[in-house]
Each structure stands twice: as C-alpha cells, then as structure tokens.
C-alpha cells in the first residue's frame, strides 16, 4: 500500500488538492492522508459547490491541522511523500524556515528530514525576492517546487483537462502512474 499525504492550504486553486485525491482514489493501492488548513476550508467554499464531507470522504484518514502529534508528523510514518496543493506563500515560507506550528508544515518538515518527496504547488503570482529565496531554500533541501502552470501543447478542451495535466505530473513526481 502506497501512502500519500495531501495538504490543502488557503491559496486559490483548491481544485488541485481535490482532484489529486479523486485521481488517486482510482487506485485501491493508494492510501490518502488529508490535512486541510482552516483557510483552505474558506477558500473551498468560495471556489466550489463541493461539500466538505465529499472532500473528507476522498481521504482514508483526515487529520486536524492543529494536531502536530498526528501520525503523519512522525518520521516513523512511512509514505511515498507529500503534496501541498495548493500551497500558500505562508505555508511555503513556514516550511522553508522550519516553522512547524501546524500539521501541514510539520508533516512537510518530516518528509524533508526523512528524504522523501515533498511537492509544493505554490499558487501566488507575482513573486517577490523573499518568496523566491524561500523557494530556492526549499529546493536546496530537497523539495520539488511545482507551480501548477497550465500546459497548452496538449490543446485542453476544458479547465479540468488543464487541472488533470498538472495533477498527473505531480503524481509522476511520486512515481505514481495512473
């Protein structure tokens, strides 16, 4: 069984986290652990008509964002890695600086220290020098910086095709091929 941690933060683009879980649910060999920040729940209401119960139902286990003692915050919790999608600049900066005051940043920190794959789908633009320095710091310590930039060479016919292309590429980083 492959385990994947999904963190959803308050940045716009919550569809990325939701769609990642929908795609992974097609493989019964993947166990999904979800952490959503309080801000993510607010953003979700603005961006979608989806119920929180639906999103929670996509995960095998849902973790409270304030529970920094959750199983996923331990190096002994084996996983393929973690995807933070979307990743707010706040969360990205917390991870880069080792500020582990919430479960998303704590779990991400553990993923990095255990040399597992951490993917941060940063959804801010434009970026200033401080953002770029934090992203560089994350890349240096092993994170995959993955801004979900739309691809058009595949001539997408819908927004979901654009989202799916980014999500499938994120999953490729974890060696998950659906």
Coordinates of C-alpha atoms in Angstrom, one line a residue:
X1 CA 0.0 0.0 0.0
X2 CA 1.4 3.4 -1.0
X3 CA 0.6 6.3 1.4
X4 CA 0.4 9.8 0.2
X5 CA -0.1 12.9 2.4
X6 CA -2.1 15.7 0.8
X7 CA -2.0 19.2 2.3
X8 CA -4.5 21.8 1.1
X9 CA -3.9 25.4 2.2
X10 CA -5.9 28.6 1.7
X11 CA -4.3 29.7 -1.6
X12 CA -6.6 29.7 -4.6
X13 CA -6.7 26.5 -6.5
X14 CA -8.2 24.1 -4.0
X15 CA -9.3 22.1 -7.1
X16 CA -5.7 20.8 -7.3
X17 CA -5.8 19.1 -3.9
X18 CA -9.3 17.8 -4.5
X19 CA -8.5 16.4 -8.0
X20 CA -5.3 14.8 -6.8
X21 CA -7.3 12.8 -4.3
X22 CA -10.0 11.9 -6.9
X23 CA -7.3 10.6 -9.2
X24 CA -5.5 8.6 -6.5
X25 CA -8.8 7.1 -5.4
X26 CA -8.9 5.2 -8.7
X27 CA -6.0 3.1 -7.4
X28 CA -7.0 0.9 -4.5
X29 CA -3.3 0.5 -3.7
X30 CA -3.0 4.2 -2.5
X31 CA -3.9 5.3 1.0
X32 CA -4.6 9.1 1.2
X33 CA -4.0 11.2 4.3
X34 CA -5.5 14.7 4.2
X35 CA -4.8 17.8 6.1
X36 CA -6.8 21.0 5.2
X37 CA -6.0 24.3 6.9
X38 CA -8.8 26.5 8.2
X39 CA -8.1 28.9 5.4
X40 CA -8.4 26.1 2.8
X41 CA -12.0 25.4 4.0
X42 CA -12.9 29.1 3.5
X43 CA -11.3 29.2 0.0
X44 CA -13.0 25.9 -0.9
X45 CA -16.4 27.5 -0.2
X46 CA -15.6 30.4 -2.5
X47 CA -14.3 28.3 -5.3
X48 CA -16.6 25.2 -5.4
X49 CA -20.0 23.9 -4.6
X50 CA -18.4 20.8 -3.2
X51 CA -19.3 19.7 0.4
X52 CA -16.5 19.3 2.9
X53 CA -17.9 15.8 3.6
X54 CA -17.2 14.9 0.0
X55 CA -13.6 16.0 0.2
X56 CA -13.0 14.4 3.5
X57 CA -14.5 11.2 2.0
X58 CA -11.8 11.1 -0.6
X59 CA -9.2 10.5 2.1
X60 CA -8.7 7.4 4.0
X61 CA -7.7 9.5 7.0
X62 CA -8.4 13.2 7.7
X63 CA -6.1 14.9 10.2
X64 CA -6.8 18.0 12.2
X65 CA -4.5 20.8 11.1
X66 CA -3.8 21.7 14.7
X67 CA -2.8 18.2 15.8
X68 CA 1.0 18.3 15.4
X69 CA 1.2 15.0 17.2
X70 CA -0.7 13.2 14.4
X71 CA 0.8 10.0 12.9
X72 CA 1.9 11.9 9.8
X73 CA 4.1 14.2 11.9
X74 CA 6.4 11.3 12.7
X75 CA 9.4 10.1 10.7
X76 CA 8.2 6.5 11.5
X77 CA 5.1 7.1 9.4
X78 CA 6.2 5.8 6.0
X79 CA 4.8 7.4 2.9
X80 CA 5.7 7.9 -0.7
X81 CA 5.7 11.6 0.0
X82 CA 3.5 14.7 0.4
X83 CA 1.9 17.1 -2.0
X84 CA 0.8 20.5 -0.7
X85 CA -1.6 21.7 -3.4
X86 CA -2.4 24.5 -3.5
X87 CA 0.5 25.8 -1.3
X88 CA 0.1 29.3 0.0
X89 CA 3.2 31.5 0.3
X90 CA 2.6 31.5 4.1
X91 CA 2.8 27.7 4.3
X92 CA 5.7 27.6 1.8
X93 CA 7.6 30.2 4.0
X94 CA 6.8 28.2 7.2
X95 CA 8.2 25.0 5.6
X96 CA 11.3 26.8 4.3
X97 CA 12.1 28.3 7.7
X98 CA 11.4 25.2 9.7
X99 CA 8.4 26.8 11.4
X100 CA 6.3 23.7 12.3
X101 CA 3.5 25.2 14.2
X102 CA 0.7 23.5 12.2
X103 CA 0.3 19.9 10.9
X104 CA 0.9 20.8 7.2
X105 CA 4.2 22.4 7.8
X106 CA 5.2 19.8 10.5
X107 CA 4.4 16.9 8.2
X108 CA 6.3 18.6 5.3
X109 CA 9.3 19.2 7.6
X110 CA 9.3 15.5 8.5
X111 CA 9.1 14.5 4.8
X112 CA 12.1 16.6 4.1
X113 CA 14.2 15.3 7.0
X114 CA 13.4 11.7 6.0
X115 CA 14.5 12.5 2.4
X116 CA 11.1 11.7 1.0
X117 CA 9.4 13.6 -1.8
X118 CA 7.8 16.9 -0.9
X119 CA 5.9 18.7 -3.7
X120 CA 4.8 22.3 -3.1
X121 CA 2.3 23.7 -5.7
X122 CA 2.8 27.3 -4.9
X123 CA -0.2 29.4 -6.2
X124 CA 1.0 33.0 -5.8
X125 CA 1.9 35.5 -8.5
X126 CA 3.8 37.7 -8.9
X127 CA 6.6 36.5 -6.5
X128 CA 8.9 38.9 -4.8
X129 CA 12.6 38.2 -3.9
X130 CA 11.7 37.0 -0.4
X131 CA 9.3 34.4 -2.0
X132 CA 12.0 33.3 -4.5
X133 CA 14.6 33.0 -1.8
X134 CA 12.3 30.8 0.3
X135 CA 11.5 28.7 -2.8
X136 CA 15.2 28.4 -3.5
X137 CA 15.9 27.3 0.1
X138 CA 13.2 24.6 -0.2
X139 CA 14.7 23.4 -3.5
X140 CA 18.1 23.2 -1.9
X141 CA 16.8 21.0 0.9
X142 CA 15.0 18.6 -1.4
X143 CA 11.5 19.9 -2.1
X144 CA 10.0 19.8 -5.6
X145 CA 8.8 23.3 -6.5
X146 CA 5.8 22.7 -8.7
X147 CA 3.8 25.8 -9.6
X148 CA 0.7 24.4 -11.4
X149 CA 1.4 26.3 -14.7
X150 CA -1.1 25.3 -17.4
X151 CA 0.1 23.5 -20.4
X152 CA -1.4 24.2 -23.7
X153 CA 0.6 22.0 -26.1
X154 CA -1.9 19.2 -25.4
X155 CA -4.8 21.5 -26.5
X156 CA -7.0 21.2 -23.5
X157 CA -10.7 21.4 -24.1
X158 CA -11.7 22.2 -20.5
X159 CA -10.5 23.5 -17.2
X160 CA -10.4 20.0 -15.8
X161 CA -8.0 18.9 -18.6
X162 CA -5.7 21.7 -17.5
X163 CA -6.0 20.7 -13.8
X164 CA -5.6 17.0 -14.6
X165 CA -2.4 17.6 -16.6
X166 CA -0.8 19.4 -13.6
X167 CA -2.1 16.7 -11.1
X168 CA -0.8 13.8 -13.2
X169 CA 2.6 15.5 -13.4
X170 CA 2.6 16.0 -9.6
X171 CA 1.8 12.3 -9.1
X172 CA 4.6 11.4 -11.5
X173 CA 7.0 13.0 -9.1
X174 CA 5.9 10.4 -6.5
X175 CA 6.3 7.6 -9.1
X176 CA 2.5 7.1 -9.1
X177 CA 1.3 6.4 -12.6
X178 CA -2.5 6.2 -13.1

